[in-house]
Amino acid sequence: MFIHVVLLGCGAQFEAFHMDSSAQDFQPRTFSVKLWPPSESTRLLLVERMTKNLSNDSIFSRKYGLLGQEEAHENAERIEQLCFASANEQFNKEPDGDGSSAVQLYAKETSKMMLEVLKKGPRTASESEAPVADAPLKPADTILDISGGKRAFIEADEAKELLSPLTKPGNSYYKICFSNRSFGVDAANVAGPILESVKNQLTEVDISDFVAGRPEDEALDVMRIFSKALGGAVLRYLNISDNALGEKGVRAFSELLKSQENLEELYVMNDGISEDAAKALSELIPSTDKLKVLHFHNNMTGDEGAVYVAEMVKRSPNLESFRCSATRIGPDGGVALSEALGTCTNLKKLDLRDNLFGVDAGIALSRTLPKLPDLVELYLSDLNLENKGTVAIVSALKRSAPQLEVLELAGNEINAKAAPALAEFLTAMQSLKKLTLAENELKDDGAVIIAQSLEDGHADLKELDVSTNMFQRVGARCFARAVANKPGFVHLNINGNFISDEGIDEVKDMLKAGKNSLDVLGPLDENDPEGEPDDDEEEDNKDAKDGDDQDGLDSKLQNVKVEQDD
């Protein structure tokens, strides 16, 4: 399956047809117009169409869940901004071209990111991309947060009113949050002097998602104004996520970034961070030896960009939380990043989900893990680790991380052959609170072995997700038995397997007879009682090939569709 994206309204190369009245046929006359950039109305139209497709019933929503209108619109805006930034970088590298390569990249990346959003499904009530501070909030008069309510454009008059508390003499604001409000140049010119007047007292700045919907030139001007105003502030926390930065955006923040020598937390998520942007970021941050939190989630970093991220990691020995998920990093970048993490001996939380690491990067990571004795949460889903990479990792963890509380290994093509090594590891992991092995190929043989390793002890286990693993009645019963009497256990997910109706009844009886109620059992709407474990599963994430017809923008960028490729 793939998502096919076509947009209408950018400049294009056209053929004008003239009808010869005598011959009754068409004579083509050609003229050319730059294909790039798209008009603002075209970009808004694309967002509207993506929102519709992300929120409408389809084969994807039936499998992964239906997004609400607001969530769909947020994702559509984010996708368009990121892909526009990436395509614009491509266009700027080829100034003499007609923009066709930028158009191709724009459509291809939009397609790819839409599919990623659909596969992720709707967010849960507990899910949030915004970082949550561990420390309790200080009194309200120390934090100016204008992010509440629906996203809105902010113009000069409203900016003056919203930021007026910062102009009061003797105010004690140390944190500002402007996320979810889009500043134009006029509003930024109002905000700049106000921010400059209080920057010496600011320690936390959140300017994520603060130029949404603005034309690129205006957005860059706004970033420069804010950067100049805040340059020199001694910050411990900086969030510039959701701004479709690209290299231009990163460099627009040069004055602010270059002055940050005391940062403890830096968030650069959903920002279109490509190789060039990652290089710029690595160059501009002067010192990261105090950094404890570094989050790069959902960017376009790739192997080449991962090298520059790895350089930042090497300079951050005090990192406690590192997130580099959904950044399209392959084996080479995965190896570089894994080796760099060896310097972060204080790391407690590591999230590398949804990349293209493969076995070699998994093995490289296994060599690093013994150097991270304080690791508590480890997220390694969708990394193509396979059995070999998985076994190497759990073998390393068994020796070095007995205090591990969260482990996610979903979507790694793990089958029953890796089950004995996993079981041996799990037996030693008595501190585990959450284990995710979803979307693998354990079948009954692997399920039985793993379930038995969880049955004794593991008093702190609260969540177990073994959905979509091709097991049947036997495996389901073993997992139910393993968790039925664990105090505090809250959620068992065995959905998406091949459990018979009798097997489901037995699972429910076991849970009811144990110390936990039936409420711990998750939904079973995707369970297939008649399914066969040996059925071949078709890949549902095949994108359209790069060689798809690109003959003119009208045919490429006309509509937004979610289609199934037969």
Coordinates of C-alpha atoms in Angstrom, one line a residue, residues 53-369:
N53 CA -7.7 12.1 4.1
L54 CA -6.2 11.7 7.5
S55 CA -9.5 12.0 9.2
N56 CA -11.8 10.0 6.8
D57 CA -12.6 6.3 7.0
S58 CA -10.2 4.2 5.0
I59 CA -8.3 0.9 5.0
F60 CA -5.7 2.6 7.1
S61 CA -8.0 4.0 9.7
R62 CA -9.7 0.7 10.0
K63 CA -6.4 -0.9 10.8
Y64 CA -4.6 1.8 12.8
G65 CA -7.5 4.0 14.1
L66 CA -9.3 7.1 12.9
L67 CA -7.7 10.5 13.6
G68 CA -9.9 13.3 14.9
Q69 CA -10.3 16.4 12.8
E70 CA -8.1 18.6 15.0
E71 CA -5.3 16.0 15.3
A72 CA -5.5 15.4 11.5
H73 CA -5.2 19.1 10.8
E74 CA -2.3 19.5 13.1
N75 CA -0.5 16.6 11.4
A76 CA -1.3 17.9 8.0
E77 CA 0.1 21.4 8.7
R78 CA 3.2 19.9 10.2
I79 CA 3.8 17.5 7.3
E80 CA 3.4 20.3 4.7
Q81 CA 5.8 22.6 6.6
L82 CA 8.4 20.0 6.9
C83 CA 8.2 18.8 3.4
F84 CA 8.1 22.3 2.0
A85 CA 11.3 23.1 3.9
S86 CA 13.0 20.0 2.6
A87 CA 11.9 20.6 -1.0
N88 CA 13.0 24.2 -0.8
E89 CA 16.5 23.2 0.3
Q90 CA 16.6 20.9 -2.7
F91 CA 15.5 23.8 -5.0
N92 CA 18.1 26.1 -3.6
K93 CA 20.8 23.6 -4.4
E94 CA 19.7 23.7 -8.1
P95 CA 19.0 27.4 -8.7
D96 CA 19.1 27.0 -12.5
G97 CA 16.6 24.1 -12.6
D98 CA 12.9 24.4 -13.2
G99 CA 12.0 23.1 -9.8
S100 CA 10.9 19.7 -10.9
S101 CA 13.2 17.9 -8.5
A102 CA 11.8 20.0 -5.6
V103 CA 8.3 19.1 -6.7
Q104 CA 9.1 15.4 -6.8
L105 CA 10.7 15.6 -3.3
Y106 CA 7.7 17.6 -1.9
A107 CA 5.2 15.0 -3.1
K108 CA 7.3 12.0 -2.2
E109 CA 8.1 13.1 1.3
T110 CA 4.5 14.2 1.9
S111 CA 3.3 10.8 0.8
K112 CA 5.8 9.1 3.1
M113 CA 5.0 11.2 6.2
M114 CA 1.2 10.8 5.7
L115 CA 1.6 7.1 5.8
E116 CA 3.8 7.4 9.0
V117 CA 1.0 9.4 10.7
L118 CA -1.7 6.9 9.6
K119 CA 0.4 3.9 10.8
K120 CA 1.0 5.6 14.2
G121 CA -2.8 6.0 14.6
P122 CA -4.6 8.5 16.8
R123 CA -2.8 9.7 19.9
T124 CA -4.0 8.5 23.3
A125 CA -5.0 10.7 26.1
S126 CA -1.7 10.1 27.8
E127 CA 0.4 10.7 24.7
S128 CA 2.0 14.1 24.1
E129 CA 4.9 15.2 22.0
A130 CA 5.4 18.3 24.2
P131 CA 8.1 17.6 26.9
V132 CA 6.8 17.6 30.4
A133 CA 9.0 19.0 33.1
D134 CA 9.6 16.7 36.0
A135 CA 9.8 19.6 38.5
P136 CA 6.6 21.1 39.8
L137 CA 5.5 24.4 38.3
K138 CA 6.4 27.6 40.0
P139 CA 3.6 30.1 40.8
A140 CA 1.7 31.4 37.8
D141 CA 3.2 34.9 37.8
T142 CA 6.6 33.4 36.9
I143 CA 5.5 31.6 33.7
L144 CA 3.9 33.4 30.7
D145 CA 2.1 30.8 28.6
I146 CA 0.0 32.0 25.7
S147 CA -0.2 28.6 24.0
G148 CA -3.7 27.8 25.2
G149 CA -6.7 27.5 22.9
K150 CA -6.7 26.9 19.1
R151 CA -3.8 27.8 16.9
A152 CA -4.1 31.4 15.8
F153 CA -2.2 34.0 13.9
I154 CA -0.9 36.8 16.2
E155 CA -0.7 40.3 14.8
A156 CA 0.9 43.4 16.4
D157 CA -1.9 44.6 18.6
E158 CA -2.7 41.2 20.1
A159 CA 1.1 40.5 20.6
K160 CA 1.3 43.8 22.6
E161 CA -1.6 42.7 24.8
L162 CA -0.5 39.1 25.3
L163 CA 3.0 40.1 26.2
S164 CA 2.1 43.0 28.4
P165 CA 2.8 41.1 31.7
L166 CA 6.4 41.0 30.7
T167 CA 6.5 44.8 30.6
K168 CA 5.5 45.3 34.2
P169 CA 8.3 46.6 36.4
G170 CA 9.7 44.0 38.8
N171 CA 8.0 41.1 37.2
S172 CA 9.5 37.7 38.0
Y173 CA 8.8 35.7 34.8
Y174 CA 11.5 33.1 34.1
K175 CA 9.7 31.0 31.6
I176 CA 7.8 31.9 28.4
C177 CA 5.8 29.6 26.1
F178 CA 4.6 31.0 22.8
S179 CA 3.8 27.6 21.2
N180 CA 0.6 27.3 19.1
R181 CA 0.5 31.0 18.3
S182 CA 1.8 32.1 14.8
F183 CA 3.7 35.3 14.8
G184 CA 4.0 37.6 11.8
V185 CA 6.8 40.1 11.3
D186 CA 4.7 43.0 12.8
A187 CA 3.9 40.9 15.9
A188 CA 7.6 39.8 16.1
N189 CA 8.7 43.5 16.0
V190 CA 6.5 44.1 19.0
A191 CA 7.7 41.0 20.8
G192 CA 11.4 41.6 20.1
P193 CA 12.0 44.7 22.4
I194 CA 9.8 43.2 25.1
L195 CA 11.8 39.9 25.1
E196 CA 15.1 41.7 25.0
S197 CA 14.1 43.7 28.1
V198 CA 13.5 40.5 30.2
K199 CA 16.0 38.1 28.6
N200 CA 18.4 38.3 31.5
Q201 CA 15.8 36.8 33.8
L202 CA 14.6 34.1 31.4
T203 CA 15.9 30.5 31.9
E204 CA 13.2 28.6 29.9
V205 CA 12.0 29.5 26.4
D206 CA 9.4 27.5 24.4
I207 CA 9.0 29.0 20.9
S208 CA 7.9 25.8 19.3
D209 CA 5.3 26.0 16.5
F210 CA 5.3 29.8 16.5
V211 CA 5.4 30.6 12.8
A212 CA 2.9 28.0 11.5
G213 CA 1.2 29.0 8.2
R214 CA 3.6 31.9 7.5
P215 CA 5.4 32.2 4.1
E216 CA 9.0 31.1 4.4
D217 CA 10.6 34.5 4.0
E218 CA 8.3 35.9 6.7
A219 CA 8.9 33.0 9.0
L220 CA 12.7 33.3 8.7
D221 CA 12.4 37.0 9.5
V222 CA 10.4 36.3 12.6
M223 CA 13.0 33.7 13.7
R224 CA 15.8 36.2 13.2
I225 CA 13.9 38.9 15.3
F226 CA 13.3 36.4 18.1
S227 CA 16.9 35.1 17.9
K228 CA 18.3 38.6 18.2
A229 CA 16.1 39.5 21.1
L230 CA 16.9 36.4 23.0
G231 CA 20.6 36.2 22.1
G232 CA 22.7 36.2 25.2
A233 CA 20.0 34.9 27.5
V234 CA 21.3 32.2 29.9
L235 CA 18.9 29.4 29.2
R236 CA 18.6 26.0 30.7
Y237 CA 15.7 25.0 28.5
L238 CA 15.0 25.8 24.8
N239 CA 12.3 24.3 22.6
I240 CA 12.3 25.3 18.9
S241 CA 10.3 22.3 17.7
D242 CA 7.5 22.2 15.0
N243 CA 8.9 25.1 13.0
A244 CA 9.9 23.4 9.8
L245 CA 13.3 24.9 10.2
G246 CA 15.5 23.2 7.7
E247 CA 19.1 24.6 7.4
K248 CA 17.8 28.2 6.8
G249 CA 15.7 28.1 9.9
V250 CA 18.5 26.7 12.1
R251 CA 20.8 29.5 10.8
A252 CA 18.0 32.1 11.4
F253 CA 18.4 31.2 15.1
S254 CA 22.2 31.6 14.9
E255 CA 22.4 34.5 17.4
L256 CA 20.4 32.7 20.0
L257 CA 22.0 29.3 19.5
K258 CA 25.6 30.5 19.6
S259 CA 25.1 32.2 22.9
Q260 CA 23.8 29.1 24.7
E261 CA 26.6 27.6 26.8
N262 CA 24.4 26.4 29.8
L263 CA 21.6 24.5 28.1
E264 CA 20.3 21.5 30.0
E265 CA 17.4 20.7 27.7
L266 CA 17.1 21.2 23.9
Y267 CA 14.1 20.1 21.8
V268 CA 14.3 20.2 18.0
M269 CA 11.4 17.9 17.0
N270 CA 9.4 17.9 13.8
D271 CA 11.7 20.5 12.3
G272 CA 12.8 19.1 8.9
I273 CA 16.3 18.6 10.2
S274 CA 18.2 17.3 7.2
E275 CA 22.0 16.7 6.8
D276 CA 22.7 20.3 6.2
A277 CA 20.4 21.4 9.1
A278 CA 22.0 18.9 11.5
K279 CA 25.4 20.2 10.5
A280 CA 24.4 23.8 11.1
L281 CA 22.9 22.9 14.5
S282 CA 26.1 21.0 15.5
E283 CA 28.2 24.0 14.5
L284 CA 26.1 26.7 16.2
I285 CA 25.6 25.1 19.7
P286 CA 28.9 26.2 21.3
S287 CA 28.8 23.8 24.2
T288 CA 26.7 20.8 25.2
D289 CA 28.6 19.5 28.2
K290 CA 25.8 20.5 30.5
L291 CA 23.0 19.1 28.3
K292 CA 20.8 16.5 30.0
V293 CA 17.9 16.3 27.5
L294 CA 18.3 16.2 23.7
H295 CA 15.3 15.3 21.5
F296 CA 15.4 15.1 17.7
H297 CA 12.1 13.2 17.1
N298 CA 10.6 13.1 13.6
N299 CA 13.1 14.7 11.3
M300 CA 14.7 13.9 8.0
T301 CA 18.2 13.4 9.4
G302 CA 19.3 10.3 7.5
D303 CA 22.7 8.6 7.7
E304 CA 24.6 11.7 6.7
G305 CA 22.8 13.9 9.3
A306 CA 23.2 11.3 12.0
V307 CA 27.0 11.9 11.8
Y308 CA 26.5 15.5 13.0
V309 CA 24.0 14.4 15.6
A310 CA 26.5 11.9 16.8
E311 CA 29.1 14.7 17.2
M312 CA 26.7 16.6 19.4
V313 CA 26.1 13.5 21.4
K314 CA 29.8 12.9 21.9
R315 CA 30.1 16.5 23.3
S316 CA 27.2 15.7 25.7
P317 CA 28.6 13.4 28.4
N318 CA 25.9 14.3 30.9
L319 CA 22.9 13.4 28.7
E320 CA 20.2 11.6 30.7
S321 CA 17.4 11.6 28.0
F322 CA 18.2 11.2 24.3
R323 CA 15.5 10.9 21.6
C324 CA 16.3 10.4 18.0
S325 CA 13.2 8.5 16.8
A326 CA 11.6 8.6 13.3
T327 CA 14.7 10.3 11.8
R328 CA 15.3 7.9 8.8
I329 CA 18.7 6.9 10.1
G330 CA 20.1 3.8 8.4
P331 CA 22.8 1.3 9.3
D332 CA 25.8 3.6 8.9
G333 CA 24.2 6.4 10.9
G334 CA 23.0 3.9 13.4
V335 CA 26.5 2.6 14.0
A336 CA 27.9 6.2 14.3
L337 CA 25.2 7.2 16.8
S338 CA 25.5 4.0 18.8
E339 CA 29.2 4.5 19.2
A340 CA 28.7 8.1 20.2
L341 CA 26.3 7.2 22.9
G342 CA 29.1 5.3 24.7
T343 CA 30.2 8.7 26.1
C344 CA 26.8 9.3 27.8
T345 CA 27.3 7.2 30.9
N346 CA 24.6 8.9 32.8
L347 CA 21.9 8.1 30.2
K348 CA 18.6 7.0 31.8
K349 CA 16.2 7.2 28.8
L350 CA 17.1 6.3 25.2
D351 CA 14.6 6.4 22.3
L352 CA 15.7 5.4 18.8
R353 CA 12.4 4.0 17.5
D354 CA 11.3 4.0 13.9
N355 CA 14.6 4.1 12.1
L356 CA 16.4 1.8 9.6
F357 CA 19.2 0.6 11.8
G358 CA 19.3 -3.0 10.8
V359 CA 21.4 -5.8 12.4
D360 CA 24.8 -4.2 12.2
A361 CA 23.6 -1.0 14.0
G362 CA 21.9 -3.2 16.6
I363 CA 25.1 -5.1 17.3
A364 CA 26.9 -1.7 17.5
L365 CA 24.3 -0.6 20.1
S366 CA 24.8 -3.8 22.0
R367 CA 28.5 -2.9 22.5
T368 CA 27.5 0.5 23.9
L369 CA 24.8 -0.6 26.3

